[in-house]
GROMACS .gro file of C-alpha atoms in nm:
model
  232
    1MET     CA    1  -1.074   0.343   0.162
    2ARG     CA    2  -0.799   0.559   0.310
    3GLU     CA    3  -0.445   0.427   0.357
    4ILE     CA    4  -0.115   0.579   0.467
    5VAL     CA    5   0.193   0.426   0.305
    6PHE     CA    6   0.470   0.506   0.551
    7ASP     CA    7   0.828   0.436   0.653
    8THR     CA    8   1.046   0.503   0.956
    9GLU     CA    9   1.415   0.550   1.019
   10THR     CA   10   1.558   0.462   1.360
   11THR     CA   11   1.870   0.490   1.572
   12GLY     CA   12   1.926   0.113   1.546
   13LEU     CA   13   1.756  -0.225   1.527
   14GLU     CA   14   1.642  -0.285   1.886
   15PHE     CA   15   1.292  -0.144   1.924
   16LYS     CA   16   1.297  -0.172   2.304
   17ASN     CA   17   1.597   0.061   2.332
   18ASP     CA   18   1.643   0.236   1.998
   19ARG     CA   19   1.419   0.522   1.889
   20VAL     CA   20   1.232   0.647   1.584
   21ILE     CA   21   1.409   0.947   1.429
   22GLU     CA   22   1.215   0.997   1.105
   23ILE     CA   23   0.862   0.923   0.985
   24GLY     CA   24   0.728   0.979   0.634
   25GLY     CA   25   0.384   0.896   0.501
   26ILE     CA   26   0.186   0.925   0.175
   27GLU     CA   27  -0.194   0.932   0.172
   28LEU     CA   28  -0.384   0.703  -0.065
   29LEU     CA   29  -0.757   0.721  -0.123
   30ASN     CA   30  -0.893   0.403  -0.282
   31HIS     CA   31  -0.533   0.317  -0.380
   32PHE     CA   32  -0.477   0.651  -0.551
   33PRO     CA   33  -0.235   0.920  -0.420
   34THR     CA   34  -0.411   1.235  -0.300
   35GLY     CA   35  -0.100   1.454  -0.281
   36ARG     CA   36  -0.110   1.478   0.099
   37SER     CA   37   0.196   1.367   0.294
   38PHE     CA   38   0.344   1.368   0.642
   39HIS     CA   39   0.712   1.402   0.724
   40VAL     CA   40   0.903   1.475   1.042
   41TYR     CA   41   1.247   1.424   1.195
   42ILE     CA   42   1.252   1.337   1.566
   43ASN     CA   43   1.503   1.398   1.843
   44PRO     CA   44   1.571   1.058   2.010
   45GLY     CA   45   1.679   1.213   2.342
   46ASP     CA   46   1.988   1.053   2.487
   47ARG     CA   47   1.986   0.762   2.239
   48ARG     CA   48   2.270   0.787   1.989
   49VAL     CA   49   2.245   0.683   1.623
   50HIS     CA   50   2.424   0.352   1.576
   51PRO     CA   51   2.705   0.364   1.316
   52ASP     CA   52   2.541   0.086   1.113
   53ALA     CA   53   2.213   0.279   1.104
   54LEU     CA   54   2.397   0.598   1.012
   55ALA     CA   55   2.551   0.420   0.713
   56VAL     CA   56   2.199   0.332   0.592
   57HIS     CA   57   2.013   0.663   0.633
   58GLY     CA   58   2.286   0.922   0.698
   59ILE     CA   59   2.093   1.101   0.977
   60THR     CA   60   2.340   1.226   1.237
   61ASP     CA   61   2.304   1.302   1.607
   62GLU     CA   62   2.405   1.662   1.535
   63PHE     CA   63   2.127   1.700   1.277
   64LEU     CA   64   1.864   1.570   1.523
   65LYS     CA   65   1.963   1.792   1.817
   66ASP     CA   66   1.713   2.070   1.745
   67LYS     CA   67   1.430   1.846   1.622
   68PRO     CA   68   1.109   1.786   1.823
   69THR     CA   69   1.079   1.479   2.045
   70PHE     CA   70   0.825   1.205   1.974
   71ASP     CA   71   0.581   1.328   2.238
   72GLN     CA   72   0.580   1.667   2.063
   73ILE     CA   73   0.480   1.526   1.722
   74VAL     CA   74   0.258   1.232   1.821
   75ASP     CA   75  -0.075   1.419   1.808
   76GLU     CA   76  -0.004   1.562   1.463
   77MET     CA   77   0.103   1.220   1.344
   78LEU     CA   78  -0.205   1.044   1.480
   79GLU     CA   79  -0.429   1.308   1.326
   80PHE     CA   80  -0.278   1.234   0.984
   81PHE     CA   81  -0.309   0.855   1.028
   82ASP     CA   82  -0.655   0.867   1.189
   83GLY     CA   83  -0.906   0.633   1.025
   84ALA     CA   84  -0.653   0.492   0.779
   85ARG     CA   85  -0.479   0.161   0.728
   86TRP     CA   86  -0.104   0.163   0.800
   87VAL     CA   87   0.091   0.028   0.499
   88ALA     CA   88   0.463  -0.045   0.532
   89HIS     CA   89   0.732  -0.269   0.382
   90ASN     CA   90   0.837  -0.521   0.648
   91ALA     CA   91   0.569  -0.367   0.868
   92THR     CA   92   0.670  -0.575   1.171
   93PHE     CA   93   0.987  -0.369   1.203
   94ASP     CA   94   0.819  -0.029   1.170
   95MET     CA   95   0.521  -0.113   1.390
   96SER     CA   96   0.739  -0.253   1.669
   97PHE     CA   97   0.917   0.084   1.689
   98ILE     CA   98   0.598   0.291   1.656
   99ASN     CA   99   0.417   0.088   1.922
  100ALA     CA  100   0.721   0.106   2.152
  101GLU     CA  101   0.708   0.486   2.123
  102PHE     CA  102   0.335   0.478   2.201
  103GLU     CA  103   0.397   0.256   2.504
  104ARG     CA  104   0.649   0.505   2.642
  105LEU     CA  105   0.375   0.768   2.627
  106ARG     CA  106   0.110   0.529   2.764
  107ARG     CA  107  -0.075   0.536   2.433
  108PRO     CA  108  -0.255   0.229   2.294
  109PRO     CA  109  -0.079   0.031   2.019
  110VAL     CA  110  -0.198   0.030   1.658
  111PRO     CA  111  -0.438  -0.264   1.610
  112GLY     CA  112  -0.287  -0.536   1.393
  113GLU     CA  113  -0.592  -0.547   1.166
  114LEU     CA  114  -0.513  -0.193   1.050
  115VAL     CA  115  -0.162  -0.285   0.932
  116VAL     CA  116  -0.075  -0.397   0.577
  117ASP     CA  117   0.270  -0.550   0.519
  118THR     CA  118   0.374  -0.501   0.156
  119LEU     CA  119   0.669  -0.738   0.204
  120ALA     CA  120   0.429  -1.021   0.289
  121LEU     CA  121   0.216  -0.921  -0.010
  122ALA     CA  122   0.521  -0.921  -0.238
  123ARG     CA  123   0.632  -1.264  -0.113
  124ARG     CA  124   0.292  -1.409  -0.198
  125LYS     CA  125   0.287  -1.243  -0.539
  126HIS     CA  126   0.655  -1.310  -0.623
  127PRO     CA  127   0.757  -1.616  -0.418
  128MET     CA  128   1.093  -1.647  -0.596
  129GLY     CA  129   1.190  -1.290  -0.497
  130PRO     CA  130   1.389  -1.081  -0.442
  131ASN     CA  131   1.136  -0.854  -0.270
  132SER     CA  132   1.332  -0.564  -0.127
  133LEU     CA  133   1.198  -0.219  -0.212
  134ASP     CA  134   1.480  -0.165  -0.463
  135ALA     CA  135   1.411  -0.503  -0.626
  136LEU     CA  136   1.039  -0.429  -0.653
  137CYS     CA  137   1.113  -0.090  -0.807
  138ARG     CA  138   1.319  -0.267  -1.075
  139ARG     CA  139   1.048  -0.528  -1.127
  140TYR     CA  140   0.778  -0.265  -1.184
  141GLY     CA  141   0.993  -0.016  -1.375
  142ILE     CA  142   0.985   0.252  -1.103
  143ASP     CA  143   1.277   0.495  -1.113
  144ASN     CA  144   1.465   0.484  -0.782
  145SER     CA  145   1.798   0.611  -0.912
  146HIS     CA  146   1.779   0.907  -0.673
  147ARG     CA  147   1.767   0.673  -0.372
  148THR     CA  148   2.130   0.680  -0.264
  149LYS     CA  149   2.038   0.643   0.105
  150HIS     CA  150   1.724   0.540   0.289
  151GLY     CA  151   1.485   0.820   0.376
  152ALA     CA  152   1.137   0.782   0.526
  153LEU     CA  153   0.951   1.014   0.289
  154LEU     CA  154   1.133   0.907  -0.028
  155ASP     CA  155   1.089   0.539   0.059
  156SER     CA  156   0.719   0.601   0.126
  157GLU     CA  157   0.678   0.762  -0.215
  158LEU     CA  158   0.850   0.468  -0.387
  159LEU     CA  159   0.656   0.215  -0.181
  160ALA     CA  160   0.327   0.383  -0.268
  161GLU     CA  161   0.405   0.334  -0.638
  162VAL     CA  162   0.509  -0.028  -0.579
  163TYR     CA  163   0.198  -0.098  -0.370
  164ILE     CA  164  -0.032   0.037  -0.642
  165GLU     CA  165   0.144  -0.176  -0.903
  166MET     CA  166   0.118  -0.489  -0.688
  167LEU     CA  167  -0.256  -0.431  -0.660
  168GLY     CA  168  -0.292  -0.415  -1.036
  169GLY     CA  169  -0.152  -0.080  -1.139
  170ARG     CA  170  -0.307   0.259  -1.189
  171GLN     CA  171  -0.592   0.121  -1.400
  172ALA     CA  172  -0.707  -0.078  -1.098
  173ALA     CA  173  -0.677   0.235  -0.885
  174PHE     CA  174  -0.899   0.430  -1.122
  175GLY     CA  175  -1.154   0.150  -1.120
  176LEU     CA  176  -1.171   0.165  -0.740
  177MET     CA  177  -1.237   0.539  -0.723
  178PRO     CA  178  -1.585   0.623  -0.589
  179VAL     CA  179  -1.832   0.774  -0.837
  180GLU     CA  180  -1.857   1.130  -0.708
  181GLU     CA  181  -1.806   1.479  -0.840
  182GLY     CA  182  -1.508   1.528  -0.611
  183ARG     CA  183  -1.382   1.504  -0.257
  184ALA     CA  184  -1.232   1.790  -0.057
  185ARG     CA  185  -0.945   1.687   0.170
  186GLY     CA  186  -0.671   1.897   0.321
  187GLY     CA  187  -0.789   2.209   0.144
  188GLU     CA  188  -0.737   2.056  -0.201
  189GLU     CA  189  -1.006   1.929  -0.435
  190ILE     CA  190  -0.948   1.580  -0.566
  191GLU     CA  191  -1.091   1.521  -0.911
  192VAL     CA  192  -1.267   1.186  -0.923
  193ILE     CA  193  -1.307   1.010  -1.257
  194ASP     CA  194  -1.619   0.804  -1.319
  195VAL     CA  195  -1.514   0.491  -1.505
  196SER     CA  196  -1.828   0.292  -1.432
  197TYR     CA  197  -2.043   0.162  -1.715
  198GLU     CA  198  -2.349  -0.055  -1.756
  199ARG     CA  199  -2.277  -0.398  -1.899
  200PRO     CA  200  -2.471  -0.438  -2.226
  201ARG     CA  201  -2.751  -0.694  -2.224
  202ALA     CA  202  -2.746  -0.983  -2.468
  203LEU     CA  203  -2.966  -0.942  -2.776
  204PRO     CA  204  -3.269  -1.173  -2.802
  205PRO     CA  205  -3.238  -1.463  -3.050
  206ARG     CA  206  -3.350  -1.378  -3.402
  207ILE     CA  207  -3.485  -1.717  -3.518
  208SER     CA  208  -3.838  -1.830  -3.583
  209ALA     CA  209  -4.023  -2.102  -3.396
  210SER     CA  210  -3.994  -2.342  -3.690
  211GLU     CA  211  -3.619  -2.279  -3.717
  212ARG     CA  212  -3.582  -2.349  -3.346
  213GLU     CA  213  -3.769  -2.681  -3.376
  214GLY     CA  214  -3.547  -2.784  -3.669
  215HIS     CA  215  -3.234  -2.700  -3.472
  216VAL     CA  216  -3.350  -2.907  -3.174
  217ALA     CA  217  -3.422  -3.203  -3.397
  218LEU     CA  218  -3.077  -3.177  -3.560
  219VAL     CA  219  -2.901  -3.171  -3.223
  220ALA     CA  220  -3.098  -3.477  -3.113
  221ARG     CA  221  -3.000  -3.673  -3.425
  222LEU     CA  222  -2.634  -3.579  -3.388
  223GLY     CA  223  -2.643  -3.687  -3.027
  224GLU     CA  224  -2.781  -4.030  -3.120
  225LYS     CA  225  -2.507  -4.076  -3.383
  226ALA     CA  226  -2.236  -3.982  -3.134
  227ILE     CA  227  -2.364  -4.235  -2.880
  228TRP     CA  228  -2.386  -4.507  -3.146
  229ALA     CA  229  -2.027  -4.439  -3.261
  230LYS     CA  230  -1.895  -4.451  -2.904
  231TYR     CA  231  -2.038  -4.792  -2.814
  232ASN     CA  232  -2.022  -4.970  -3.150
   0.00000   0.00000   0.00000
């Protein structure tokens, strides 16, 4: 199973008017990182970065001036995401912006069944919270000390680690790897580890027929005594 753990940064909070300005994604294959990633900054056109958003991610209008527009990166992005599930923290936010960008280009939205919301998963697993990305990093012992501001690629890398831990950790990821010699993807060979084994069969009983008959008789006598003690 192929998944892309991704994050976006935007000019503000209103998906109908604000724009996506950064997308980062990490590829997982059967819940194991492959080393492939996607990252791009995007020119939002005439939409300015809101001061509150700037305080969160630090991406300025000046920095975005020479970056490609969304219509210039959309094909490369869709090629990277093609055939994969879209995994995001608070996915409703990210997908509303992504689908709004697609609508502007008359592209179909991402089907909801392809989207995994790790925030919803965390709330089911840890109902008492907190379940922010920083809180989950602390819970699972993931170093996020270098996260001074939000960034789409960095947040995707951290979220990928959190997501794997929420699913049972790296041991679970190894157990889900397909049994193959290897898989070529993106020009790099991925070593696949075979952790399958055959469950041992139970040994046959080593008692004689006469011993078995004696055991059955003993159980029957004990059963009669137990019944007698219960009702008398």
